[in-house]
């Protein structure tokens, strides 16, 4: 697998390729800026006045939120160098592919020029640590952002918490499109995401072949073993994000075989090879909990006799000063079909009143498109086909986010491209190392092709169409908030998550938000690190790409720091963690939450 070290002192290809861009992109002069500043004293000369410098030459202290003021932290390095490079690359893309982008979006030269200028100013404000600008588009979501910006104590890129500043930059990148006439639907990262899908075809074919053997009903032990393996496939797929690699393509690597031909990339082999890099492995517990909980929810749904015929949403809406709920189930108790009995009408309860979930569902809070989303779809397909759950809800981002995060369009693209995949490669079989059984010359070829992948793509299309796979994109996922604050900022989403048998959070950004962006003690348990965020059993699958972590065995963090002090920035290590603690699902005191589902997938 590729490592994607990004610090200038590392030997990675990325840092050397971009060192030129880094130098030109960054000109923050933090120390000089803050140590002394000439000020005009009325009636006298200019004199130098001390101004307190917020920058400290340290790593992030323990139990403090990550922030760009700690100069030895990844947050500082990211804001100073990585994020400006990502913006520079978007500018390069617009300049290089202007004509293509114009014709694909019916945009004008003016649109492209305007967007380039917009990003250039954004980049400049970032590297010089300016105060955030308020958004100027006028939508309910943008108004919320402005409220959060106005209420945040430190409205500067480096002095606010890292995750807020980072999310703000991606939100502004989107605003540049919203403000233009012709770039409303433009995704500045579309090309990179599509390329990364194409580059991962081979491992997808290998996983697809194996998945086909995992789908038919199997005995308990095989089902558990397959579930655990697929969780690990999903974990290591998180190495393939384009934000850590600054947009450079990242694929699972394979070595040259004895014949000099690249070996077939086998993600199952990679799971094996990376055993020691999996620092916390709760896969067995996860598999047990999901199966047991799903069975319990199924029983509760079946035996639920406590459904209301008439919901009180309208009363609740009036009390909350909100428009009355439009959902069919909330209309006055009228039989849905001619002749329907009262009992039948009870089968459509109001979501706001449910104390039992409407279906047995598993939720995935997605991270990256391409190979990572493919892996998530495989796990989802397995859960449905083993009849563990009835539905899988995929939470994606409404707007382009952290370069490679899944948007509804990417979701559609990945499924369509799997269905249309056409790939095949043949490689001479490898001889086993001497001493191992069958040391004799291998015979024949190992081949891989996309037949099963294409079949799966077709099935997934149907699962989306019949509502088994649901795509959701609530605005909260593209807000700057950490998850312990979800209940306060988006109680409806929190309640939706409560319906899930378990919620699986993918990737580094989700992990940072789960931990409240706090550099907690690395041995602190996952449950404590979540700071009260317990809508459903939570699963985190994350390769470590930022300097915070929890749940490590005593001494592990120190040991890894001794080996490589930048181990937390490269995505080489991973964790699979479970918090089983859950808040009980009670009838809501608010009117029904709107769906949040994406129709056009
Ligand atoms: O795709 P992921 O796993 O959320 O990673 C996103 C990347 O963005 C960051 O969260 C911030 O740049 C990094 O920590 C990480 O490299």
Coordinates of C-alpha atoms and ligand atoms in Angstrom, one line a residue:
X1 CA 0.0 0.0 0.0
X2 CA 1.2 3.5 -0.6
X3 CA 2.2 5.7 2.2
X4 CA 1.3 9.3 1.8
X5 CA 3.7 11.1 4.1
X6 CA 3.3 14.8 3.5
X7 CA 5.7 16.7 5.7
X8 CA 8.6 18.5 3.9
X9 CA 11.2 16.5 5.9
X10 CA 9.7 13.2 4.7
X11 CA 10.9 11.5 1.6
X12 CA 7.5 11.3 0.0
X13 CA 7.1 12.0 -3.6
X14 CA 4.3 14.4 -2.8
X15 CA 6.4 16.7 -0.8
X16 CA 9.2 16.9 -3.3
X17 CA 6.8 17.4 -6.2
X18 CA 5.1 20.3 -4.4
X19 CA 7.9 22.0 -2.6
X20 CA 7.9 24.7 -5.2
X21 CA 4.2 25.3 -4.9
X22 CA 4.5 25.3 -1.1
X23 CA 7.1 28.1 -1.1
X24 CA 5.1 30.3 -3.4
X25 CA 1.7 29.5 -1.7
X26 CA 2.7 30.4 1.8
X27 CA 3.7 33.7 3.1
X28 CA 2.4 33.9 6.6
X29 CA 5.0 35.5 8.8
X30 CA 3.3 34.6 12.1
X31 CA 6.1 35.4 14.5
X32 CA 7.3 38.6 13.0
X33 CA 3.7 39.7 12.5
X34 CA 2.9 39.4 16.2
X35 CA 6.1 40.1 18.1
X36 CA 6.4 43.8 17.4
X37 CA 4.3 46.1 15.3
X38 CA 5.0 49.8 14.5
X39 CA 2.2 52.0 15.6
X40 CA 1.6 55.7 15.3
X41 CA 1.4 57.5 18.6
X42 CA -0.5 60.7 18.3
X43 CA 1.9 63.7 18.3
X44 CA 4.9 61.4 18.4
X45 CA 7.0 59.1 16.2
X46 CA 6.2 55.5 15.1
X47 CA 7.2 53.3 18.0
X48 CA 7.2 49.5 18.2
X49 CA 4.5 48.1 20.5
X50 CA 4.4 44.5 21.8
X51 CA 1.5 42.5 20.5
X52 CA 0.9 39.0 22.1
X53 CA 1.7 36.3 19.7
X54 CA -0.9 33.4 19.6
X55 CA 1.6 31.0 18.0
X56 CA 3.5 28.6 20.3
X57 CA 6.4 26.5 19.2
X58 CA 4.9 23.3 20.6
X59 CA 2.8 20.3 19.6
X60 CA -0.9 20.4 20.7
X61 CA -1.0 20.1 24.4
X62 CA -3.0 17.2 25.8
X63 CA -6.8 17.6 26.2
X64 CA -6.8 20.8 24.1
X65 CA -8.6 21.1 20.7
X66 CA -6.4 21.0 17.6
X67 CA -5.6 24.5 16.4
X68 CA -3.2 26.2 13.9
X69 CA -1.4 28.1 16.7
X70 CA 0.6 25.1 17.8
X71 CA 3.5 25.2 15.3
X72 CA 4.6 21.6 15.8
X73 CA 1.1 20.3 15.1
X74 CA -0.3 18.8 11.9
X75 CA -3.1 21.5 12.2
X76 CA -0.5 24.2 11.7
X77 CA 1.3 22.5 8.9
X78 CA -2.0 21.7 7.2
X79 CA -3.3 25.2 7.3
X80 CA 0.0 26.7 6.4
X81 CA 0.9 24.3 3.6
X82 CA -1.5 21.6 2.7
X83 CA -4.7 23.5 2.3
X84 CA -3.1 26.3 0.3
X85 CA -1.7 23.7 -2.1
X86 CA -5.2 22.2 -2.5
X87 CA -6.5 25.6 -3.4
X88 CA -3.6 26.3 -5.8
X89 CA -4.4 23.0 -7.5
X90 CA -8.0 24.0 -8.1
X91 CA -6.8 27.3 -9.6
X92 CA -4.4 25.3 -11.8
X93 CA -7.2 23.0 -12.9
X94 CA -9.5 25.9 -13.8
X95 CA -6.7 27.5 -15.8
X96 CA -5.6 24.3 -17.5
X97 CA -9.0 22.8 -18.3
X98 CA -10.9 26.1 -18.6
X99 CA -12.4 25.2 -22.0
X100 CA -13.5 21.7 -20.9
X101 CA -15.0 23.0 -17.7
X102 CA -16.8 25.8 -19.6
X103 CA -18.4 23.5 -22.1
X104 CA -19.4 20.8 -19.5
X105 CA -21.1 23.5 -17.3
X106 CA -22.2 26.0 -20.0
X107 CA -20.0 28.5 -18.2
X108 CA -18.4 31.6 -19.5
X109 CA -14.8 32.9 -19.4
X110 CA -16.1 35.4 -16.9
X111 CA -17.3 32.6 -14.6
X112 CA -13.9 30.9 -14.7
X113 CA -12.0 34.1 -14.2
X114 CA -14.3 35.1 -11.3
X115 CA -13.9 31.8 -9.6
X116 CA -10.1 31.9 -9.9
X117 CA -10.1 35.4 -8.4
X118 CA -12.4 34.2 -5.6
X119 CA -10.1 31.3 -4.7
X120 CA -7.0 33.4 -5.0
X121 CA -8.4 35.8 -2.4
X122 CA -9.5 32.9 -0.2
X123 CA -6.0 31.4 -0.3
X124 CA -4.4 34.7 0.5
X125 CA -6.7 35.3 3.4
X126 CA -5.9 31.8 4.7
X127 CA -2.1 32.0 4.5
X128 CA -2.1 35.5 6.1
X129 CA -4.4 34.4 8.9
X130 CA -7.1 37.0 8.1
X131 CA -10.5 37.1 9.8
X132 CA -13.2 34.9 8.2
X133 CA -15.5 36.7 5.8
X134 CA -19.2 36.0 6.2
X135 CA -20.8 34.1 3.4
X136 CA -22.6 36.3 0.9
X137 CA -25.0 33.8 -0.6
X138 CA -28.4 34.0 0.9
X139 CA -29.7 30.6 1.7
X140 CA -31.0 29.2 5.0
X141 CA -27.9 27.0 5.2
X142 CA -25.5 29.9 4.5
X143 CA -27.3 32.0 7.1
X144 CA -26.7 29.3 9.6
X145 CA -23.0 29.3 8.7
X146 CA -22.9 33.1 9.2
X147 CA -24.5 32.7 12.6
X148 CA -21.8 30.2 13.6
X149 CA -19.0 32.3 12.3
X150 CA -20.4 35.4 14.2
X151 CA -20.7 33.4 17.4
X152 CA -17.3 31.8 17.3
X153 CA -14.8 33.3 19.6
X154 CA -11.8 33.3 17.3
X155 CA -12.8 34.2 13.8
X156 CA -9.3 33.7 12.4
X157 CA -8.0 30.7 10.3
X158 CA -5.2 29.8 12.6
X159 CA -6.6 30.7 16.0
X160 CA -10.0 29.0 15.7
X161 CA -10.1 25.2 16.0
X162 CA -8.6 23.5 13.0
X163 CA -11.7 21.6 11.9
X164 CA -13.8 24.8 11.9
X165 CA -11.2 26.6 9.7
X166 CA -10.8 23.6 7.4
X167 CA -14.6 23.2 6.9
X168 CA -15.0 26.9 6.4
X169 CA -12.5 26.8 3.5
X170 CA -14.4 24.0 1.7
X171 CA -17.6 25.8 2.3
X172 CA -16.1 29.0 0.8
X173 CA -14.8 27.0 -2.1
X174 CA -18.4 26.0 -2.8
X175 CA -19.6 29.6 -2.3
X176 CA -17.4 30.6 -5.2
X177 CA -19.5 28.3 -7.5
X178 CA -22.8 29.4 -5.9
X179 CA -21.9 33.0 -6.7
X180 CA -21.2 32.3 -10.4
X181 CA -23.8 32.0 -13.1
X182 CA -22.3 29.0 -14.9
X183 CA -20.5 27.0 -12.2
X184 CA -23.5 26.2 -10.0
X185 CA -23.0 22.4 -10.5
X186 CA -19.3 22.4 -10.8
X187 CA -17.2 20.1 -8.6
X188 CA -13.6 21.3 -8.6
X189 CA -12.5 17.7 -7.6
X190 CA -14.6 15.7 -10.1
X191 CA -11.7 14.8 -12.4
X192 CA -9.5 13.6 -9.5
X193 CA -12.3 11.5 -8.0
X194 CA -13.0 9.9 -11.4
X195 CA -9.4 9.2 -12.0
X196 CA -9.0 7.6 -8.6
X197 CA -11.9 5.3 -9.3
X198 CA -10.4 4.2 -12.6
X199 CA -7.0 3.6 -10.9
X200 CA -8.6 1.3 -8.4
X201 CA -10.4 -1.0 -10.8
X202 CA -8.1 -4.0 -10.2
X203 CA -8.5 -4.2 -6.4
X204 CA -12.3 -3.7 -6.9
X205 CA -12.4 -6.7 -9.2
X206 CA -10.6 -8.8 -6.7
X207 CA -12.9 -7.7 -3.8
X208 CA -16.0 -8.2 -6.0
X209 CA -15.0 -11.8 -6.9
X210 CA -14.6 -12.6 -3.2
X211 CA -17.8 -10.8 -2.2
X212 CA -19.8 -13.0 -4.5
X213 CA -18.8 -16.0 -2.3
X214 CA -19.9 -14.1 0.9
X215 CA -23.4 -13.2 -0.2
X216 CA -25.3 -16.6 -0.1
X217 CA -26.8 -17.5 3.3
X218 CA -24.0 -18.9 5.4
X219 CA -23.6 -20.4 8.9
X220 CA -23.0 -18.2 11.9
X221 CA -19.2 -18.6 12.0
X222 CA -18.6 -18.0 8.3
X223 CA -20.9 -15.0 8.5
X224 CA -19.0 -13.5 11.4
X225 CA -15.6 -14.1 9.8
X226 CA -16.8 -12.5 6.5
X227 CA -18.3 -9.5 8.4
X228 CA -15.0 -9.0 10.2
X229 CA -13.0 -9.2 7.0
X230 CA -15.2 -6.8 5.2
X231 CA -14.9 -4.3 8.0
X232 CA -11.1 -4.5 7.6
X233 CA -11.4 -4.0 3.8
X234 CA -13.5 -0.9 4.6
X235 CA -10.9 0.4 7.0
X236 CA -7.9 0.1 4.7
X237 CA -9.9 1.6 1.8
X238 CA -9.7 4.8 3.9
X239 CA -6.0 5.1 2.9
X240 CA -7.3 6.2 -0.5
X241 CA -8.2 9.8 0.2
X242 CA -7.1 12.6 -2.0
X243 CA -7.0 15.3 0.7
X244 CA -4.1 13.9 2.6
X245 CA -2.2 13.2 -0.6
X246 CA -3.0 16.8 -1.8
X247 CA -5.0 15.5 -4.7
X248 CA -2.3 13.1 -5.9
X249 CA -3.7 9.7 -6.9
X250 CA -3.5 7.2 -4.1
X251 CA -4.1 3.5 -4.9
X252 CA -3.4 0.3 -3.1
X253 CA 0.1 -0.6 -4.3
X254 CA 1.4 -4.0 -5.3
X255 CA 5.0 -5.2 -5.6
X256 CA 6.6 -6.5 -8.7
X257 CA 6.3 -10.3 -9.0
X258 CA 9.2 -12.6 -9.8
X259 CA 8.4 -12.3 -13.5
X260 CA 8.9 -8.5 -13.3
X261 CA 5.1 -8.0 -13.8
X262 CA 3.2 -6.1 -11.1
X263 CA 1.4 -8.6 -8.9
X264 CA -2.3 -8.5 -8.7
X265 CA -3.4 -6.0 -6.1
X266 CA -5.2 -8.1 -3.5
X267 CA -6.9 -6.1 -0.7
X268 CA -7.5 -9.4 1.3
X269 CA -3.7 -9.9 1.3
X270 CA -3.3 -6.3 2.4
X271 CA -5.6 -6.9 5.4
X272 CA -3.3 -9.7 6.4
X273 CA -0.1 -7.7 5.7
X274 CA -1.3 -4.8 7.8
X275 CA -2.4 -6.9 10.8
X276 CA 0.2 -5.2 13.1
X277 CA -0.9 -1.7 12.0
X278 CA -4.4 -2.2 13.2
X279 CA -4.0 -0.6 16.6
X280 CA -7.5 -1.3 18.0
X281 CA -9.6 -4.2 16.6
X282 CA -13.2 -4.3 17.8
X283 CA -14.4 -6.2 14.7
X284 CA -15.5 -9.3 16.6
X285 CA -17.5 -7.2 19.0
X286 CA -19.0 -5.2 16.2
X287 CA -20.2 -8.2 14.3
X288 CA -21.8 -9.7 17.4
X289 CA -23.5 -6.4 18.4
X290 CA -24.9 -5.6 15.0
X291 CA -26.3 -9.1 14.6
X292 CA -27.8 -9.2 18.1
X293 CA -29.2 -5.7 18.0
X294 CA -30.6 -6.2 14.5
X295 CA -32.5 -9.3 15.7
X296 CA -33.8 -7.4 18.7
X297 CA -35.0 -4.5 16.5
X298 CA -36.7 -6.9 14.1
X299 CA -38.6 -8.5 16.9
X300 CA -39.6 -5.1 18.4
X301 CA -40.9 -4.0 15.0
X302 CA -42.9 -7.1 14.5
X303 CA -44.4 -7.0 18.0
X304 CA -45.0 -3.3 18.1
X305 CA -48.6 -2.8 19.0
X306 CA -48.1 0.6 20.4
X307 CA -48.4 2.7 17.3
X308 CA -50.5 5.8 17.3
X309 CA -53.3 6.2 14.8
X310 CA -53.2 9.9 15.0
X311 CA -50.0 11.8 15.5
X312 CA -49.6 15.0 17.3
X313 CA -47.2 16.6 14.9
X314 CA -49.4 19.4 14.0
X315 CA -49.9 20.3 17.6
X316 CA -46.1 20.1 18.2
X317 CA -45.4 22.1 15.1
X318 CA -47.7 24.9 16.2
X319 CA -46.1 24.9 19.6
X320 CA -42.7 25.2 18.0
X321 CA -43.9 27.9 15.6
X322 CA -43.0 25.7 12.6
X323 CA -45.1 24.9 9.6
X324 CA -47.2 21.8 10.1
X325 CA -45.7 18.5 9.0
X326 CA -46.6 17.5 5.5
X327 CA -45.8 13.8 5.8
X328 CA -48.7 11.5 4.9
X329 CA -48.4 9.6 8.1
X330 CA -49.1 12.7 10.0
X331 CA -52.4 13.6 8.4
X332 CA -55.5 13.1 10.5
X333 CA -56.2 9.3 10.9
X334 CA -57.7 8.5 7.6
X335 CA -57.6 5.0 6.2
X336 CA -55.0 4.9 3.5
X337 CA -57.0 2.7 1.2
X338 CA -60.7 2.0 0.9
X339 CA -61.8 -0.5 3.4
X340 CA -58.6 -0.3 5.5
X341 CA -59.2 -1.1 9.1
X342 CA -58.0 0.9 12.0
X343 CA -55.4 -1.8 12.6
X344 CA -54.0 -1.3 9.1
X345 CA -53.9 2.4 9.5
X346 CA -51.7 1.9 12.6
X347 CA -49.0 0.4 10.4
X348 CA -47.9 4.0 9.3
X349 CA -46.8 5.6 12.5
X350 CA -45.5 9.2 12.7
X351 CA -41.6 9.1 12.7
X352 CA -41.6 11.8 15.4
X353 CA -43.6 9.5 17.7
X354 CA -41.7 6.2 17.1
X355 CA -40.0 4.5 20.0
X356 CA -39.2 1.6 17.8
X357 CA -37.3 2.2 14.5
X358 CA -39.4 2.0 11.3
X359 CA -37.0 -0.6 9.8
X360 CA -33.9 -2.6 10.7
X361 CA -31.3 -0.2 9.3
X362 CA -27.5 0.2 9.3
X363 CA -26.0 3.6 8.7
X364 CA -22.7 4.5 7.0
X365 CA -21.4 8.0 7.4
X366 CA -19.3 8.0 4.3
X367 CA -15.9 9.4 3.7
X368 CA -14.2 9.1 0.3
X369 CA -15.6 8.3 -3.1
X370 CA -14.0 5.8 -5.4
X371 CA -12.5 2.7 -3.9
X372 CA -13.5 3.6 -0.3
X373 CA -17.2 4.0 -1.3
X374 CA -17.0 0.8 -3.3
X375 CA -15.8 -1.1 -0.1
X376 CA -18.7 0.5 1.9
X377 CA -21.1 -0.7 -0.7
X378 CA -19.7 -4.2 -0.5
X379 CA -20.2 -4.3 3.3
X380 CA -23.8 -2.9 2.9
X381 CA -24.6 -5.5 0.3
X382 CA -23.3 -8.3 2.6
X383 CA -25.4 -7.0 5.5
X384 CA -28.6 -7.0 3.4
X385 CA -28.0 -10.2 1.6
X386 CA -27.2 -12.1 4.9
X387 CA -30.6 -10.7 6.0
X388 CA -28.9 -9.0 9.0
X389 CA -30.5 -5.6 8.1
X390 CA -33.2 -4.5 5.7
X391 CA -31.8 -1.1 4.7
X392 CA -28.5 0.7 4.6
X393 CA -28.5 4.5 4.7
X394 CA -25.5 6.2 3.3
X395 CA -24.8 9.7 4.6
X396 CA -22.9 11.7 2.0
X397 CA -21.9 15.4 1.6
X398 CA -24.2 17.8 -0.2
X399 CA -21.2 19.7 -1.6
X400 CA -17.6 18.9 -2.6
X401 CA -15.7 18.4 0.6
X402 CA -12.1 17.6 1.6
X403 CA -11.3 16.8 -2.0
X404 CA -12.6 13.3 -2.3
X405 CA -15.6 13.0 0.0
X406 CA -18.7 11.3 -1.5
X407 CA -21.4 13.6 -2.9
X408 CA -24.7 12.3 -4.3
X409 CA -23.2 12.6 -7.8
X410 CA -20.1 10.5 -6.8
X411 CA -22.4 7.9 -5.3
X412 CA -24.2 7.6 -8.6
X413 CA -21.0 7.7 -10.6
X414 CA -19.4 4.9 -8.6
X415 CA -22.4 2.6 -9.0
X416 CA -22.8 3.3 -12.7
X417 CA -19.0 2.9 -13.3
X418 CA -19.0 -0.5 -11.5
X419 CA -21.9 -1.6 -13.6
X420 CA -20.1 -0.5 -16.8
X421 CA -16.6 -1.7 -15.7
X422 CA -14.5 -3.4 -18.2
X423 CA -11.1 -4.6 -16.9
X424 CA -9.0 -7.7 -17.2
X425 CA -5.4 -8.6 -16.6
X426 CA -3.5 -11.8 -16.5
X427 CA -0.3 -12.3 -14.4
X428 CA 2.0 -15.4 -14.2
X429 CA 1.4 -17.3 -11.0
X430 CA 4.0 -16.6 -8.3
X431 CA 6.1 -19.4 -7.1
X432 CA 5.9 -20.0 -3.3
X433 CA 9.1 -19.2 -1.3
X434 CA 11.4 -22.1 -0.9
X435 CA 10.5 -24.5 1.9
X436 CA 6.8 -23.8 1.5
X437 CA 4.6 -26.6 0.2
X438 CA 4.3 -26.7 -3.6
X439 CA 7.7 -25.0 -4.1
X440 CA 7.7 -26.4 -7.6
X441 CA 7.4 -24.0 -10.6
X442 CA 3.9 -22.6 -10.7
X443 CA 1.8 -23.2 -13.6
X444 CA -0.5 -20.9 -15.6
X445 CA -1.8 -17.5 -15.1
X446 CA -3.8 -15.7 -12.4
X447 CA -6.4 -13.6 -14.0
X448 CA -8.7 -10.9 -12.8
X449 CA -11.6 -9.4 -14.6
X450 CA -14.6 -7.1 -14.0
X451 CA -17.5 -9.6 -14.6
X452 CA -18.5 -9.8 -11.0
X453 CA -17.9 -6.1 -10.4
X454 CA -20.2 -5.2 -13.2
X455 CA -22.9 -7.6 -11.8
X456 CA -22.6 -6.0 -8.4
X457 CA -22.9 -2.5 -9.9
X458 CA -26.2 -3.7 -11.6
X459 CA -27.5 -5.1 -8.3
X460 CA -26.6 -2.0 -6.3
X461 CA -28.5 0.1 -8.9
X462 CA -31.6 -2.0 -8.1
X463 CA -31.0 -1.8 -4.4
X464 CA -31.0 2.0 -4.7
X465 CA -34.1 2.0 -6.8
X466 CA -36.1 -0.2 -4.5
X467 CA -35.1 1.8 -1.4
X468 CA -32.8 -0.8 0.2
X469 CA -29.9 1.5 -0.2
X470 CA -30.8 5.1 0.8
X471 CA -28.6 8.1 0.1
X472 CA -29.0 11.0 2.6
X473 CA -27.2 14.3 2.7
X474 CA -28.1 16.4 5.6
X475 CA -26.4 19.8 5.8
X476 CA -24.9 19.0 9.2
X477 CA -22.2 16.9 7.6
X478 CA -20.9 20.0 5.9
X479 CA -21.1 22.2 8.9
X480 CA -18.1 22.9 11.1
X481 CA -19.6 21.2 14.2
X482 CA -18.2 18.4 16.2
X483 CA -20.6 15.5 16.8
X484 CA -21.1 16.0 20.5
X485 CA -23.0 19.2 19.4
X486 CA -25.2 17.5 16.8
X487 CA -28.1 17.3 19.2
X488 CA -28.0 21.0 19.7
X489 CA -27.5 22.0 16.1
X490 CA -29.4 19.3 14.2
X491 CA -31.7 17.4 16.6
X492 CA -33.6 15.9 13.6
X493 CA -30.4 14.3 12.2
X494 CA -29.6 13.0 15.7
X495 CA -33.0 11.4 15.9
X496 CA -32.6 9.9 12.4
X497 CA -29.4 8.2 13.6
X498 CA -31.2 6.9 16.6
X499 CA -33.2 4.6 14.3
X500 CA -30.0 2.7 13.2
X501 CA -28.9 -0.6 14.5
X502 CA -25.4 0.9 14.4
X503 CA -23.8 3.9 12.7
X504 CA -20.4 3.4 11.1
X505 CA -18.3 6.5 10.8
X506 CA -15.6 6.3 8.1
X507 CA -12.3 8.1 8.0
X508 CA -10.2 10.7 9.7
X509 CA -12.4 13.8 9.5
X510 CA -15.4 12.0 11.0
X511 CA -13.1 10.6 13.7
X512 CA -11.8 14.1 14.5
X513 CA -15.4 15.3 14.8
X514 CA -16.4 12.3 16.9
X515 CA -13.6 13.2 19.4
X516 CA -14.6 16.8 19.4
X517 CA -11.2 17.7 17.7
X518 CA -9.7 17.2 21.1
X519 CA -6.2 15.8 21.7
X520 CA -7.3 13.5 24.4
X521 CA -5.1 11.1 26.3
X522 CA -4.5 8.3 23.7
X523 CA -5.5 5.7 26.3
X524 CA -8.8 7.3 27.0
X525 CA -11.7 4.9 26.0
X526 CA -13.7 5.5 22.9
X527 CA -16.9 6.0 24.8
X528 CA -15.4 8.7 27.1
X529 CA -13.8 10.4 24.1
X530 CA -17.2 10.7 22.4
X531 CA -18.2 13.2 25.2
X532 CA -21.8 12.0 25.3
X533 CA -22.5 11.5 21.6
X534 CA -24.5 8.2 21.7
X535 CA -27.4 8.3 19.3
X536 CA -26.8 4.6 18.4
X537 CA -24.0 2.1 18.8
X538 CA -21.1 3.9 17.0
X539 CA -18.4 2.3 15.0
X540 CA -15.3 4.2 13.8
X541 CA -13.1 2.9 11.0
X542 CA -10.3 5.3 10.5
X543 CA -6.7 5.3 9.2
X544 CA -4.8 7.7 11.4
X545 CA -4.2 11.0 9.5
X546 CA -4.3 13.6 12.2
X547 CA -2.7 13.9 15.6
X548 CA -5.4 12.7 17.9
X549 CA -6.5 9.2 18.8
X550 CA -8.1 7.3 21.7
X551 CA -8.5 3.8 23.0
X552 CA -4.8 2.8 22.5
X553 CA -3.3 0.2 24.9
X554 CA -1.0 1.8 27.5
X555 CA 2.5 2.6 26.1
X556 CA 1.5 2.1 22.4
X557 CA 1.4 5.8 21.5
X558 CA 4.8 6.4 23.1
X559 CA 6.2 3.3 21.3
X560 CA 5.0 4.5 17.9
X561 CA 6.3 8.0 18.5
X562 CA 9.7 6.5 19.2
X563 CA 9.6 4.8 15.8
X564 CA 8.4 7.7 13.8
X565 CA 7.2 11.0 15.3
X566 CA 5.0 11.6 12.2
X567 CA 3.2 8.3 12.3
X568 CA -0.2 10.0 12.9
X569 CA -0.1 12.0 9.7
X570 CA 0.4 9.2 7.1
X571 CA -2.6 6.9 7.2
X572 CA -0.4 3.9 7.8
X573 CA -2.1 2.8 11.0
X574 CA -5.7 2.2 11.6
X575 CA -8.3 1.7 14.3
X576 CA -11.7 -0.1 14.3
X577 CA -13.6 1.0 17.4
X578 CA -17.0 0.4 18.9
X579 CA -19.0 2.3 21.5
X580 CA -22.1 0.2 22.3
X581 CA -23.6 2.7 24.7
X582 CA -26.8 4.2 23.3
X583 CA -29.4 6.8 24.3
X584 CA -32.9 5.3 24.4
X585 CA -35.2 6.2 21.6
X586 CA -38.0 8.3 23.1
X587 CA -41.0 9.9 21.4
X588 CA -39.9 13.3 20.1
X589 CA -41.0 16.5 21.6
X590 CA -40.6 18.1 18.2
X591 CA -42.6 17.8 15.0
X592 CA -41.5 15.2 12.4
X593 CA -38.1 15.6 10.9
X594 CA -38.0 16.1 7.2
X595 CA -36.5 13.1 5.3
X596 CA -33.1 14.3 4.2
X597 CA -33.1 11.6 1.5
X598 CA -31.6 12.3 -1.9
X599 CA -34.2 11.5 -4.7
X600 CA -32.0 11.7 -7.8
X601 CA -29.5 8.9 -7.2
Ligands
LIG1 O1 -10.6 11.3 4.1 P1 -10.3 11.3 5.6 O2 -9.9 10.0 6.1 O3 -11.4 12.0 6.3 O4 -9.0 12.2 5.7 C1 -9.1 13.6 5.5 C2 -7.8 14.3 5.6 O5 -8.2 15.5 5.9 C3 -7.7 15.8 7.2 O6 -8.7 15.5 8.1 C4 -7.4 17.3 7.3 O7 -6.7 17.7 6.3 C5 -6.6 15.0 7.5 O8 -6.4 14.7 8.8 C6 -6.8 13.8 6.6 O9 -5.7 13.7 6.0

